[in-house]
């Protein structure tokens, strides 16, 4: 496993995140879920992405651990997963002594959730 990580790092050392000057350093999240995406087990899939300034810094997409009875419930659970990630990112940024605005906006495309 360690060899794979080192191979990946050595092959991507010219890659990086681009931060533009003049943009605010604010953590912003986007979340979405699709209800009953798998007919086999009836579980929904949810995902989120977070940007810090002008670059994406965290993202995830995975099946939810339980079956949601409504699309609102699936969206709500996806928003909860994104909120947990936002809290973790804020704590990480605080540990790195990075000044970020107090509020984190998380956009969700479902009004009822």
XYZ file of C-alpha atoms in Angstrom:
113
model
C 0.000 0.000 0.000
C 2.773 2.419 0.909
C 4.402 1.833 -2.474
C 1.155 2.777 -4.246
C 0.909 6.029 -2.301
C 4.520 6.925 -3.087
C 3.995 6.061 -6.766
C 0.911 8.299 -6.866
C 2.680 11.201 -5.139
C 5.733 10.976 -7.393
C 3.510 10.928 -10.487
C 1.436 13.943 -9.435
C 3.982 16.297 -7.883
C 3.406 18.853 -10.658
C -0.317 19.036 -9.748
C -1.810 21.318 -7.136
C -4.643 23.577 -6.103
C -4.813 26.997 -7.702
C -5.837 29.836 -5.412
C -6.494 33.154 -7.082
C -5.525 36.330 -5.300
C -8.337 38.621 -4.332
C -10.877 35.845 -3.703
C -12.315 35.457 -0.228
C -11.166 32.472 1.771
C -14.569 31.068 2.621
C -15.510 27.427 2.992
C -18.526 26.653 0.788
C -20.234 23.278 0.406
C -22.542 21.735 -2.179
C -24.555 18.596 -1.545
C -26.961 16.418 -3.489
C -28.570 13.001 -3.184
C -30.598 10.763 -5.409
C -33.332 8.709 -3.852
C -33.319 4.908 -4.281
C -30.482 4.955 -6.763
C -29.941 1.216 -6.443
C -32.874 -1.052 -7.247
C -31.093 -4.009 -5.661
C -30.859 -2.650 -2.106
C -33.068 0.506 -2.363
C -30.364 2.708 -0.811
C -29.791 6.277 -1.925
C -26.506 7.843 -2.990
C -25.386 11.184 -1.624
C -22.428 13.374 -2.347
C -20.835 16.655 -1.410
C -18.018 18.947 -2.464
C -16.327 21.765 -0.554
C -14.343 24.655 -1.944
C -12.010 26.951 -0.082
C -11.576 30.164 -2.005
C -11.350 29.201 -5.666
C -10.333 25.522 -5.360
C -12.134 22.328 -4.357
C -10.570 20.831 -1.234
C -12.859 17.932 -0.265
C -15.482 15.784 -1.971
C -17.250 12.475 -1.497
C -19.913 10.331 -3.100
C -21.212 7.136 -1.537
C -24.257 5.051 -0.792
C -26.131 5.924 2.343
C -25.942 3.255 5.072
C -29.737 2.930 5.485
C -32.823 3.044 3.267
C -34.536 6.446 3.023
C -38.330 6.370 2.825
C -38.637 9.764 1.090
C -36.463 11.845 -1.216
C -36.475 14.561 1.462
C -34.985 12.091 3.932
C -32.254 11.123 1.465
C -31.406 14.790 0.847
C -31.442 15.541 4.578
C -29.040 12.670 5.303
C -26.746 13.873 2.534
C -26.768 17.350 4.063
C -25.939 15.870 7.470
C -22.916 14.050 5.997
C -21.789 17.321 4.400
C -22.244 19.169 7.690
C -20.043 16.641 9.504
C -17.362 17.165 6.864
C -17.680 20.955 7.184
C -17.144 20.744 10.947
C -14.069 18.568 10.433
C -12.649 20.929 7.785
C -13.204 23.982 10.010
C -11.335 22.275 12.859
C -8.514 21.295 10.513
C -8.200 24.856 9.235
C -8.176 26.132 12.804
C -5.362 23.678 13.666
C -3.450 24.967 10.625
C -4.018 28.501 11.946
C -5.830 29.515 8.773
C -8.243 32.426 9.150
C -11.598 31.511 7.620
C -14.950 33.257 8.017
C -17.135 31.958 10.834
C -20.045 30.729 8.762
C -19.963 27.904 6.240
C -22.634 27.897 3.550
C -23.848 24.492 2.355
C -26.055 24.532 -0.745
C -28.684 21.831 -1.145
C -31.104 21.557 -4.077
C -34.076 20.386 -2.017
C -36.241 23.014 -0.304
C -38.017 20.599 2.028
C -34.777 19.307 3.527
